[in-house]
């Protein structure tokens, strides 16, 4: 049976787990091994079942724990080849044993147990950044985070997704009136920054997403308010959704796993 959970999302660390009970993998790993283990246990998933980690991009909150995990156990690290080529220093800093690194190209299909995955390009200030599309039996799951804009390709993929993990990083007015310096506001709001609540909700409408559940992820602590997003989402979408708060873990209830 398919299990999945948001282990954490936001600037302090990001990781998502997918499992069939025997084979598990992560999208991103921004935690220490101790913290990752603790978060996996919350969903009754053993660390030793993690066979791979698929990386969206090399910013530390997404990638800093990949090397520590791979040095501890023989998990494969799947990273876009462009990230590795264009950010050799950041890549080297992760300290992943090279025999465990698998460079991937967009739309190259990777199989892990009963799962198949491919990545697609996103628009972020980290070269080679990607999102991931996962298939398990007849279920499609999509992780779209850390992107300043959405593309036609993103919309086509979302239309086929059953479960969507979608960035809603900031509320435009909170960002504009908030404490960040202007250059940072422009970076976040720019085409290589992050998705706003408004952009995320518009994306859902434009893509024709008709799946079962949306997880709003990667909310900013400073420039967003979960209650605001919740209210706006209630007004615009019919699909059940979860607004993922900082340092909270989300997924199906452990009893049901
Ligand atoms: Zn990032
Ligand atoms: Zn991020």
mmCIF file of C-alpha atoms in Angstrom, residues 18 37 49 62 87 151 205 208 210 229 245 249:
data_model
loop_
_atom_site.group_PDB
_atom_site.id
_atom_site.type_symbol
_atom_site.label_atom_id
_atom_site.label_comp_id
_atom_site.label_asym_id
_atom_site.label_seq_id
_atom_site.Cartn_x
_atom_site.Cartn_y
_atom_site.Cartn_z
ATOM 1 C CA UNK A 18 7.105 7.744 -0.144
ATOM 2 C CA UNK A 37 14.784 8.932 11.709
ATOM 3 C CA UNK A 49 13.987 1.064 4.182
ATOM 4 C CA UNK A 62 16.723 20.672 0.701
ATOM 5 C CA UNK A 87 27.283 24.081 -9.028
ATOM 6 C CA UNK A 151 5.035 26.463 -16.971
ATOM 7 C CA UNK A 205 -7.312 26.530 -11.521
ATOM 8 C CA UNK A 208 -7.332 21.686 -14.307
ATOM 9 C CA UNK A 210 -8.581 17.065 -10.589
ATOM 10 C CA UNK A 229 -3.777 30.740 2.762
ATOM 11 C CA UNK A 245 2.818 24.443 8.968
ATOM 12 C CA UNK A 249 4.575 16.561 9.941
#
